[in-house]
PDB file of C-alpha atoms in Angstrom:
ATOM      1  CA  PHE A1396      -0.314  -5.359  -1.225  1.00  0.00           C
ATOM      2  CA  MET A1397       1.670  -6.732   2.458  1.00  0.00           C
ATOM      3  CA  SER A1398       0.017  -7.872   5.388  1.00  0.00           C
ATOM      4  CA  ARG A1399      -0.887 -10.922   7.305  1.00  0.00           C
ATOM      5  CA  LEU A1400      -3.593 -11.823   5.684  1.00  0.00           C
ATOM      6  CA  VAL A1401      -6.859 -10.860   7.799  1.00  0.00           C
ATOM      7  CA  LYS A1402     -10.388  -9.857   7.660  1.00  0.00           C
ATOM      8  CA  ASN A1403     -10.724  -6.461   6.916  1.00  0.00           C
ATOM      9  CA  LYS A1404      -7.376  -5.645   5.986  1.00  0.00           C
ATOM     10  CA  GLY A1405      -8.811  -5.120   2.831  1.00  0.00           C
ATOM     11  CA  LEU A1406      -7.378  -7.474   0.611  1.00  0.00           C
ATOM     12  CA  PHE A1407     -10.849  -8.245  -1.986  1.00  0.00           C
ATOM     13  CA  LEU A1408     -11.747  -4.162  -2.582  1.00  0.00           C
ATOM     14  CA  ALA A1409      -8.078  -4.899  -3.699  1.00  0.00           C
ATOM     15  CA  PHE A1410      -8.644  -7.637  -6.182  1.00  0.00           C
ATOM     16  CA  GLU A1411     -11.674  -5.667  -7.173  1.00  0.00           C
ATOM     17  CA  ILE A1412      -9.929  -2.638  -7.824  1.00  0.00           C
ATOM     18  CA  PHE A1413      -6.484  -4.404  -9.798  1.00  0.00           C
ATOM     19  CA  LEU A1414      -9.937  -5.794 -12.002  1.00  0.00           C
ATOM     20  CA  LYS A1415     -11.212  -2.951 -12.533  1.00  0.00           C
ATOM     21  CA  ILE A1416      -7.699  -0.883 -13.516  1.00  0.00           C
ATOM     22  CA  LYS A1417      -6.948  -3.242 -15.255  1.00  0.00           C
ATOM     23  CA  LYS A1418      -9.979  -3.474 -17.887  1.00  0.00           C
ATOM     24  CA  ILE A1419      -9.556   0.426 -17.784  1.00  0.00           C
ATOM     25  CA  HIS A1420      -5.735   0.533 -18.759  1.00  0.00           C
ATOM     26  CA  GLU A1421      -5.771  -3.056 -20.729  1.00  0.00           C
ATOM     27  CA  ASP A1422      -2.246  -1.560 -23.363  1.00  0.00           C
ATOM     28  CA  LEU A1423      -0.898  -1.771 -19.752  1.00  0.00           C
ATOM     29  CA  ASN A1424       0.815  -5.402 -17.572  1.00  0.00           C
ATOM     30  CA  PHE A1425      -0.407  -4.903 -14.234  1.00  0.00           C
ATOM     31  CA  GLU A1426       1.056  -7.164 -12.037  1.00  0.00           C
ATOM     32  CA  PHE A1427      -0.564  -7.840  -8.723  1.00  0.00           C
ATOM     33  CA  ILE A1428       1.549  -8.844  -6.252  1.00  0.00           C
ATOM     34  CA  VAL A1429       0.171  -9.924  -2.574  1.00  0.00           C
ATOM     35  CA  ALA A1430       3.323 -11.031   0.018  1.00  0.00           C
ATOM     36  CA  GLY A1431       2.169 -11.722   3.015  1.00  0.00           C
ATOM     37  CA  ASP A1432       0.207 -15.199   5.264  1.00  0.00           C
ATOM     38  CA  GLY A1433      -2.896 -15.809   7.434  1.00  0.00           C
ATOM     39  CA  PRO A1434      -6.056 -16.768   8.019  1.00  0.00           C
ATOM     40  CA  LEU A1435      -7.548 -16.352   4.625  1.00  0.00           C
ATOM     41  CA  LEU A1436      -4.807 -17.178   2.237  1.00  0.00           C
ATOM     42  CA  GLU A1437      -6.187 -20.497   0.764  1.00  0.00           C
ATOM     43  CA  GLU A1438      -9.126 -18.631   0.828  1.00  0.00           C
ATOM     44  CA  VAL A1439      -8.326 -15.372  -0.963  1.00  0.00           C
ATOM     45  CA  LYS A1440      -6.326 -18.196  -3.812  1.00  0.00           C
ATOM     46  CA  LEU A1441      -9.794 -20.096  -4.301  1.00  0.00           C
ATOM     47  CA  TYR A1442     -10.772 -17.060  -4.926  1.00  0.00           C
ATOM     48  CA  VAL A1443      -8.309 -15.779  -7.418  1.00  0.00           C
ATOM     49  CA  LYS A1444      -8.870 -18.905  -8.891  1.00  0.00           C
ATOM     50  CA  ASP A1445     -11.947 -19.255  -8.968  1.00  0.00           C
ATOM     51  CA  LYS A1446     -12.504 -15.713 -10.716  1.00  0.00           C
ATOM     52  CA  ASN A1447      -9.618 -16.942 -13.100  1.00  0.00           C
ATOM     53  CA  ILE A1448      -8.213 -13.487 -11.771  1.00  0.00           C
ATOM     54  CA  LYS A1449      -4.462 -13.184 -14.047  1.00  0.00           C
ATOM     55  CA  ASN A1450      -0.723 -11.692 -13.216  1.00  0.00           C
ATOM     56  CA  VAL A1451      -1.848 -12.112  -9.478  1.00  0.00           C
ATOM     57  CA  ILE A1452       1.589 -13.453  -7.473  1.00  0.00           C
ATOM     58  CA  PHE A1453       1.425 -14.594  -4.038  1.00  0.00           C
ATOM     59  CA  LYS A1454       4.467 -14.089  -2.047  1.00  0.00           C
ATOM     60  CA  GLY A1455       3.537 -15.477   1.503  1.00  0.00           C
ATOM     61  CA  TYR A1456       5.605 -14.266   4.231  1.00  0.00           C
ATOM     62  CA  VAL A1457       8.242 -11.849   3.383  1.00  0.00           C
ATOM     63  CA  GLU A1458      11.266 -10.284   5.272  1.00  0.00           C
ATOM     64  CA  ASN A1459      14.813  -8.934   5.455  1.00  0.00           C
ATOM     65  CA  TYR A1460      16.056  -9.400   1.495  1.00  0.00           C
ATOM     66  CA  ASP A1461      13.324 -10.619  -0.759  1.00  0.00           C
ATOM     67  CA  LYS A1462      11.075  -7.972   1.372  1.00  0.00           C
ATOM     68  CA  HIS A1463      13.569  -5.189  -0.042  1.00  0.00           C
ATOM     69  CA  ASP A1464      13.340  -6.799  -3.277  1.00  0.00           C
ATOM     70  CA  LEU A1465       9.165  -7.166  -3.682  1.00  0.00           C
ATOM     71  CA  LEU A1466       9.647  -2.820  -2.726  1.00  0.00           C
ATOM     72  CA  VAL A1467      11.924  -1.854  -5.048  1.00  0.00           C
ATOM     73  CA  SER A1468      10.265  -3.997  -8.163  1.00  0.00           C
ATOM     74  CA  SER A1469       7.042  -2.376  -7.084  1.00  0.00           C
ATOM     75  CA  ASP A1470       5.016   0.837  -7.821  1.00  0.00           C
ATOM     76  CA  ILE A1471       2.406   1.743  -5.717  1.00  0.00           C
ATOM     77  CA  VAL A1472       0.531   0.835  -2.189  1.00  0.00           C
ATOM     78  CA  LEU A1473      -2.491  -0.367  -2.780  1.00  0.00           C
ATOM     79  CA  PHE A1474      -4.224  -0.651   1.167  1.00  0.00           C
ATOM     80  CA  PRO A1475      -7.624  -0.319   0.923  1.00  0.00           C
ATOM     81  CA  THR A1476      -7.789  -1.179   5.278  1.00  0.00           C
ATOM     82  CA  ARG A1477     -10.690  -1.194   7.424  1.00  0.00           C
ATOM     83  CA  TYR A1478      -8.643  -2.816  10.625  1.00  0.00           C
ATOM     84  CA  GLY A1479      -8.346  -0.924  13.137  1.00  0.00           C
ATOM     85  CA  GLU A1480      -5.414  -0.608  13.084  1.00  0.00           C
ATOM     86  CA  GLY A1481      -2.886   2.699  14.608  1.00  0.00           C
ATOM     87  CA  LEU A1482      -0.433   3.197  11.227  1.00  0.00           C
ATOM     88  CA  PRO A1483      -0.022   0.120   8.982  1.00  0.00           C
ATOM     89  CA  ASN A1484       3.963  -0.633   8.953  1.00  0.00           C
ATOM     90  CA  PHE A1485       3.293  -1.265   4.990  1.00  0.00           C
ATOM     91  CA  ILE A1486       2.580   1.988   4.475  1.00  0.00           C
ATOM     92  CA  LEU A1487       5.749   3.112   6.798  1.00  0.00           C
ATOM     93  CA  GLU A1488       7.883   0.733   4.201  1.00  0.00           C
ATOM     94  CA  GLY A1489       6.007   1.975   0.503  1.00  0.00           C
ATOM     95  CA  MET A1490       6.743   5.397   1.942  1.00  0.00           C
ATOM     96  CA  LEU A1491      10.477   4.583   2.659  1.00  0.00           C
ATOM     97  CA  TYR A1492      10.646   3.125  -0.453  1.00  0.00           C
ATOM     98  CA  GLY A1493       8.970   5.778  -2.882  1.00  0.00           C
ATOM     99  CA  LEU A1494       5.521   4.839  -3.240  1.00  0.00           C
ATOM    100  CA  PRO A1495       2.926   6.140  -3.766  1.00  0.00           C
ATOM    101  CA  ILE A1496      -0.089   4.831  -0.955  1.00  0.00           C
ATOM    102  CA  ILE A1497      -3.325   4.858  -2.698  1.00  0.00           C
ATOM    103  CA  SER A1498      -5.210   3.574   1.085  1.00  0.00           C
ATOM    104  CA  ARG A1499      -8.538   4.437   3.165  1.00  0.00           C
ATOM    105  CA  ILE A1500      -9.409   7.189   5.588  1.00  0.00           C
ATOM    106  CA  ASN A1501      -8.407   5.076   8.815  1.00  0.00           C
ATOM    107  CA  SER A1502      -6.507   4.437  12.190  1.00  0.00           C
ATOM    108  CA  ALA A1503      -3.857   7.408  11.853  1.00  0.00           C
ATOM    109  CA  ILE A1504      -3.934   6.623   7.988  1.00  0.00           C
ATOM    110  CA  PRO A1505      -4.866  10.614   7.217  1.00  0.00           C
ATOM    111  CA  GLU A1506      -2.106  12.204  10.087  1.00  0.00           C
ATOM    112  CA  TRP A1507       0.915  11.368   7.167  1.00  0.00           C
ATOM    113  CA  ILE A1508      -1.471  10.702   3.431  1.00  0.00           C
ATOM    114  CA  ILE A1509      -2.303  13.396   1.875  1.00  0.00           C
ATOM    115  CA  ASN A1510      -4.632  13.473  -1.201  1.00  0.00           C
ATOM    116  CA  ASN A1511      -2.398  14.029  -3.939  1.00  0.00           C
ATOM    117  CA  LYS A1512       0.840  15.354  -1.897  1.00  0.00           C
ATOM    118  CA  ASN A1513       1.997  11.716  -1.167  1.00  0.00           C
ATOM    119  CA  GLY A1514      -1.031   9.275  -2.136  1.00  0.00           C
ATOM    120  CA  PHE A1515      -4.609   9.096  -1.900  1.00  0.00           C
ATOM    121  CA  ILE A1516      -7.176   8.012   1.355  1.00  0.00           C
ATOM    122  CA  THR A1517     -10.574   7.591   0.911  1.00  0.00           C
ATOM    123  CA  LYS A1518     -13.768   6.890   2.655  1.00  0.00           C
ATOM    124  CA  SER A1519     -15.190   5.223   0.687  1.00  0.00           C
ATOM    125  CA  VAL A1520     -15.253   1.068   0.644  1.00  0.00           C
ATOM    126  CA  ASP A1521     -16.563   0.899  -3.327  1.00  0.00           C
ATOM    127  CA  ALA A1522     -13.181  -0.134  -5.361  1.00  0.00           C
ATOM    128  CA  ASP A1523     -14.853   2.508  -8.621  1.00  0.00           C
ATOM    129  CA  ASP A1524     -13.719   5.594  -5.793  1.00  0.00           C
ATOM    130  CA  PHE A1525     -10.086   4.140  -6.058  1.00  0.00           C
ATOM    131  CA  ILE A1526      -9.434   4.174 -10.361  1.00  0.00           C
ATOM    132  CA  PRO A1527      -8.742   8.091 -10.120  1.00  0.00           C
ATOM    133  CA  PHE A1528      -6.208   7.630  -8.129  1.00  0.00           C
ATOM    134  CA  ILE A1529      -4.737   4.912 -10.141  1.00  0.00           C
ATOM    135  CA  SER A1530      -4.690   6.503 -13.868  1.00  0.00           C
ATOM    136  CA  LYS A1531      -4.252   9.512 -12.321  1.00  0.00           C
ATOM    137  CA  LEU A1532      -0.571   7.950 -11.038  1.00  0.00           C
ATOM    138  CA  ILE A1533      -0.601   6.394 -14.345  1.00  0.00           C
ATOM    139  CA  SER A1534      -1.121   9.365 -16.331  1.00  0.00           C
ATOM    140  CA  ASN A1535       0.462  12.034 -14.301  1.00  0.00           C
ATOM    141  CA  LYS A1536       4.927  11.151 -14.547  1.00  0.00           C
ATOM    142  CA  PRO A1537       5.542  14.195 -12.331  1.00  0.00           C
ATOM    143  CA  LEU A1538       3.040  14.140 -10.186  1.00  0.00           C
ATOM    144  CA  TYR A1539       3.936   9.905  -9.006  1.00  0.00           C
ATOM    145  CA  LYS A1540       8.190  11.382  -8.724  1.00  0.00           C
ATOM    146  CA  LYS A1541       6.875  14.382  -6.739  1.00  0.00           C
ATOM    147  CA  ILE A1542       4.621  11.749  -4.280  1.00  0.00           C
ATOM    148  CA  SER A1543       7.804   9.072  -4.590  1.00  0.00           C
ATOM    149  CA  ILE A1544      10.387  11.630  -3.773  1.00  0.00           C
ATOM    150  CA  LEU A1545       8.299  13.391  -1.040  1.00  0.00           C
ATOM    151  CA  ASN A1546       7.016   9.768   0.517  1.00  0.00           C
ATOM    152  CA  HIS A1547      10.804   8.981   0.393  1.00  0.00           C
ATOM    153  CA  LYS A1548      11.846  11.902   2.125  1.00  0.00           C
ATOM    154  CA  ILE A1549       9.036  12.099   5.186  1.00  0.00           C
ATOM    155  CA  ALA A1550      10.212   8.524   5.701  1.00  0.00           C
ATOM    156  CA  ILE A1551      13.555   8.953   6.276  1.00  0.00           C
ATOM    157  CA  GLU A1552      13.319  12.294   8.587  1.00  0.00           C
ATOM    158  CA  ASN A1553      10.253  10.487  10.367  1.00  0.00           C
ATOM    159  CA  PHE A1554      10.598   6.906  10.477  1.00  0.00           C
ATOM    160  CA  ILE A1555      14.450   5.394  10.219  1.00  0.00           C
ATOM    161  CA  PRO A1556      15.134   4.471  13.793  1.00  0.00           C
ATOM    162  CA  LYS A1557      17.589   7.250  14.535  1.00  0.00           C
ATOM    163  CA  MET A1558      14.651   9.375  13.982  1.00  0.00           C
ATOM    164  CA  VAL A1559      12.465   7.382  16.013  1.00  0.00           C
ATOM    165  CA  LYS A1560      14.769   7.148  18.934  1.00  0.00           C
ATOM    166  CA  LYS A1561      15.155  10.884  18.346  1.00  0.00           C
ATOM    167  CA  ARG A1562      11.826  11.981  18.433  1.00  0.00           C
ATOM    168  CA  LEU A1563      11.433   9.531  21.949  1.00  0.00           C
ATOM    169  CA  ILE A1564      14.455  11.349  23.482  1.00  0.00           C
ATOM    170  CA  ASN A1565      12.485  14.378  23.444  1.00  0.00           C
ATOM    171  CA  ILE A1566       9.241  13.456  24.230  1.00  0.00           C
ATOM    172  CA  TYR A1567      10.783  11.475  27.108  1.00  0.00           C
ATOM    173  CA  ASN A1568      13.046  14.637  28.300  1.00  0.00           C
ATOM    174  CA  ASN A1569      10.145  17.034  27.788  1.00  0.00           C
ATOM    175  CA  SER A1570       8.338  14.777  30.041  1.00  0.00           C
TER     176      SER A1570
END
């Protein structure tokens, strides 16, 4: 989870999902990495402490090599946002690094994330509805690899600066 820690970005829902998936897959060692800062940081840390949630790592605000290192060492982007945003950078960055995306149907996210193709999205805000997505990625390595390759390809073809510049020039020239 990487974001500014504000209301409706889905962090508390992500913690619920994390606790449930850990319980279902007790044989696996999960870590939940939270990267970001913001007005909810202290409340979130207190929540983790009060609920005795283990294996949560707070990275704070990350950029440059630290962000690269974080994305390279991650397996899934979990971003169950309800925040009124366009297309979150974290989703685009996760795609570039070949990570499967698990999010909500919100803003422009469904324009780029398609269930079972390059990630999973749902309208739900119920943690139980996210568990099958993660379990599917855990149990189906070929699907994980297929999603990983596709997300990297989509990001390279659409979101790197060179391609964005090309698309903007085409829009400008055709206006």
